[in-house]
Amino acid sequence: MNTQRTVAVLGTGIMGAAMARNLLRAGHEVRVWNRDQAKTAPLADAGAQVASSPAEAVAGAEVVVTMLYDAAAVTEVIRQAAPGVSPGTAWVQSTTVGVHDVAALAALAEVVGLDLVEAPVSGTREPAEAGQLLVIAAGPEAVRERVAPVLDAIGARTVWTGEDPSAGSAARLKLVVNSWVIAASNAAGEILALAEALGVEPQQFFNLIDGGGLDLPFLRAKAGLVLEDRLEPASFAVDTSLKDARLILDAAREHGLRLDGAEASAARLARVASQGRSKQDMAAAYYASTQQDA
Ligand code: NAP
């Protein structure tokens, strides 16, 4: 069975660039397009063809991958790509979007002639670079075989949540995952701030929980970024995680839920974004505790 694909990656930010590299490593033919073209230069060195427009990138591609900021960016870029699309091209949509956005993107796919697979990913810069993302995917059986080599290259595992991408099953699971990510990252910042204020060495806390049920690699990773002042380059930026926190709150409100923790997390991320930290890692929410007046 032929498993090599011609793949167009639209959006080569933190995640898209890492995904493109893994597609190249797996032997696929990769075209890349990014709004800020400077971000595609390292990928050209790695063997990708750089396109000057989304339409040029998708012309002749068997699979199109979108890894952009939000649903508005995806809509804009797919409209620009439309003149280059051959009907029946598969579209792996990995940008994190809201539950309702998925239906609108499915309608756009129909108009443009793309076979949509909704495929948000769990995992940040490092798993993306290692090709170890968890792909949460929804799409019809008929398209799965076409996109499987692409999903295999970017992820360690694909979890299929449904046949109909417009139903939003993958987006819903992705929002649940991110509510945990955002809560844990904010908790890491608050723990550090509290420990420091109370004169508790953070290491004392980590030694206490070491290897037990309260220990968590993600907590250590996020705390490490603050303690070692490694907030840039971000793995998951403040502005992107704030966008996701708002998607989670929208979905919760729609279902009559009140998520106080998520609201507080969003407020902390908004506060540090206004402190000029929007491009730092989400772990910078630590500063929402320590620099309250900024
Ligand atoms: P990023 O580095 O900020 O990349 C965002 C990308 O979107 C860039 O290529 C940016 O282009 C592009 N973009 C934004 N607005 C655009 C517009 N109006 N038109 C065209 N392009 C536009 O963010 P990221 O971390 O890679 O995240 C990408 C997506 O993956 C987001 O939906 C995020 O929620 C999701 N995600 C992120 C992580 C993570 O840990 N980082 C994990 C899972 C999922 P420019 O370079 O020109 O600005």
XYZ file of N, CA and C and ligand atoms in Angstrom, residues 10-17 19 33-39 54 66-74 76-77 80 93-97 120-128 133-134 174 178 181 222 234-237 239-241 243-244 247 279 281-282, ligand 1:
234
model
N -0.495 24.269 6.362
C -0.825 25.695 6.395
C -0.733 26.167 7.844
N 0.289 26.941 8.125
C 0.535 27.401 9.497
C 1.722 26.666 10.079
N 2.857 27.385 10.145
C 4.063 26.748 10.686
C 4.546 27.515 11.916
N 3.624 27.659 12.864
C 3.993 28.207 14.170
C 4.645 27.102 14.994
N 4.514 27.196 16.314
C 5.158 26.225 17.217
C 4.797 24.792 16.805
N 3.512 24.542 16.668
C 3.050 23.173 16.436
C 3.153 22.771 14.966
N 2.744 23.680 14.069
C 2.744 23.349 12.645
C 4.151 23.057 12.129
N 5.130 23.820 12.602
C 6.512 23.595 12.145
C 6.989 22.214 12.585
N 5.155 19.626 13.258
C 4.414 18.597 12.509
C 4.991 18.453 11.100
N 3.173 26.656 4.064
C 2.832 28.071 3.906
C 2.608 28.640 5.293
N 3.120 29.853 5.502
C 2.842 30.573 6.743
C 2.679 32.041 6.424
N 1.775 32.709 7.153
C 1.527 34.141 6.911
C 2.832 34.932 7.009
N 3.578 34.716 8.088
C 4.903 35.328 8.228
C 5.892 34.322 7.618
N 6.336 34.653 6.391
C 7.093 33.643 5.644
C 8.438 33.296 6.292
N 8.944 34.195 7.141
C 10.244 33.934 7.785
C 10.215 32.597 8.544
N 9.042 32.225 9.047
C 8.954 30.991 9.851
C 9.073 29.727 9.007
N -1.573 30.108 0.206
C -2.244 28.852 0.555
C -2.675 28.089 -0.702
N -4.199 22.007 8.556
C -4.225 23.374 9.075
C -3.852 23.361 10.547
N -2.870 24.200 10.919
C -2.454 24.339 12.320
C -2.269 25.825 12.578
N -3.409 26.507 12.696
C -3.424 27.968 12.802
C -3.931 28.363 14.187
N -4.034 29.653 14.416
C -4.367 30.128 15.764
C -5.796 29.737 16.180
N -6.760 30.094 15.348
C -8.157 29.850 15.745
C -9.034 29.619 14.513
N -10.339 29.464 14.749
C -11.254 29.141 13.645
C -11.324 30.268 12.616
N -11.206 31.510 13.072
C -11.262 32.635 12.124
C -10.071 32.563 11.166
N -8.908 32.268 11.705
C -7.709 32.155 10.856
C -7.855 30.981 9.887
N -8.412 29.881 10.371
C -8.595 28.705 9.502
C -9.538 29.052 8.347
N -10.222 31.965 7.072
C -9.566 32.910 6.154
C -8.575 32.171 5.235
N -7.786 31.302 5.824
C -6.728 30.632 5.058
C -7.323 29.598 4.090
N -8.581 31.306 1.118
C -7.469 31.670 0.226
C -6.948 30.445 -0.531
N -7.786 19.019 10.014
C -7.918 20.319 10.680
C -7.510 20.158 12.145
N -6.282 20.595 12.478
C -5.740 20.351 13.815
C -5.752 21.569 14.738
N -6.082 22.732 14.199
C -6.209 23.931 15.043
C -7.245 23.663 16.142
N -6.988 24.142 17.363
C -7.988 23.988 18.411
C -9.095 25.022 18.199
N -10.303 24.543 17.987
C -11.439 25.433 17.728
C -12.593 25.055 18.652
N -7.867 17.737 16.255
C -7.080 18.489 17.236
C -6.077 17.558 17.921
N -5.035 18.152 18.475
C -3.991 17.314 19.071
C -3.788 17.668 20.539
N -3.388 16.664 21.289
C -3.004 16.890 22.682
C -1.509 16.682 22.778
N -0.852 17.622 23.474
C 0.614 17.585 23.541
C 1.122 18.927 23.083
N 2.274 19.295 23.597
C 2.778 20.628 23.313
C 4.041 20.568 22.441
N 4.855 21.638 22.455
C 5.998 21.726 21.532
C 6.866 20.458 21.535
N 7.239 19.984 22.729
C 8.201 18.882 22.790
C 7.617 17.577 22.217
N 6.426 17.160 22.629
C 5.843 15.983 21.973
C 5.609 16.194 20.479
N 5.272 17.434 20.103
C 5.074 17.701 18.658
C 6.386 17.484 17.929
N 2.515 13.383 19.501
C 1.233 13.977 19.877
C 0.161 12.897 19.999
N -0.882 13.198 20.750
C -2.075 12.351 20.744
C -3.061 13.050 19.830
N -11.099 17.500 23.089
C -9.929 18.387 23.149
C -10.132 19.495 24.194
N -7.871 20.267 27.454
C -7.235 21.556 27.707
C -7.696 22.205 29.002
N -5.200 20.891 31.291
C -3.877 21.496 31.037
C -3.818 22.904 31.639
N 6.109 22.729 34.097
C 5.661 24.130 34.097
C 6.366 24.914 35.209
N 8.071 29.838 23.950
C 6.945 29.154 24.598
C 6.726 27.766 24.016
N 6.226 26.877 24.860
C 5.689 25.606 24.337
C 4.220 25.794 23.986
N 3.530 26.512 24.842
C 2.099 26.815 24.642
C 1.942 28.239 25.181
N 1.754 29.183 24.274
C 1.853 30.592 24.658
C 0.641 31.056 25.463
N -1.168 33.731 25.006
C -2.325 34.167 24.198
C -3.096 32.975 23.627
N -2.389 31.912 23.254
C -3.076 30.746 22.675
C -3.854 30.001 23.761
N -3.262 29.890 24.946
C -3.993 29.174 26.001
C -5.170 30.008 26.504
N -6.972 31.906 24.526
C -7.986 31.629 23.493
C -8.718 30.329 23.834
N -7.953 29.299 24.231
C -8.566 28.001 24.549
C -9.387 28.072 25.840
N -12.656 29.346 24.908
C -13.479 28.329 24.221
C -14.119 27.388 25.248
N 3.367 36.246 24.511
C 4.099 35.251 23.712
C 4.948 34.320 24.583
N 5.484 31.388 27.591
C 4.751 30.155 27.891
C 3.637 30.431 28.911
N 2.581 29.638 28.814
C 1.439 29.787 29.725
C 1.850 29.719 31.200
P 1.530 29.711 17.166
O 2.953 29.315 17.231
O 1.146 31.070 17.664
O 1.037 29.562 15.660
C -0.153 30.151 15.221
C -0.173 30.078 13.716
O -1.386 30.685 13.237
C 0.975 30.844 13.043
O 1.364 30.119 11.903
C 0.305 32.171 12.668
O 0.923 32.831 11.596
C -1.034 31.644 12.229
N -2.076 32.662 12.162
C -2.662 33.336 13.188
N -3.615 34.154 12.719
C -3.623 34.016 11.364
C -4.388 34.595 10.329
N -5.363 35.477 10.580
N -4.119 34.231 9.054
C -3.142 33.338 8.786
N -2.383 32.731 9.735
C -2.636 33.074 11.009
O 0.594 28.695 17.961
P 0.710 27.118 18.195
O 1.093 26.890 19.610
O 1.474 26.494 17.094
O -0.838 26.736 18.110
C -1.490 26.462 16.884
C -2.821 25.806 17.198
O -2.579 24.562 17.875
C -3.729 26.613 18.142
O -5.062 26.441 17.769
C -3.472 25.974 19.501
O -4.572 26.149 20.379
C -3.256 24.538 19.113
N -2.444 23.747 20.027
C -1.319 24.258 20.587
C -0.577 23.478 21.439
C 0.676 23.993 22.107
O 1.052 23.424 23.147
N 1.362 24.975 21.575
C -0.970 22.157 21.730
C -2.098 21.649 21.095
C -2.834 22.446 20.260
P 2.101 33.925 11.864
O 3.317 33.125 12.157
O 2.168 34.672 10.600
O 1.643 34.748 13.040
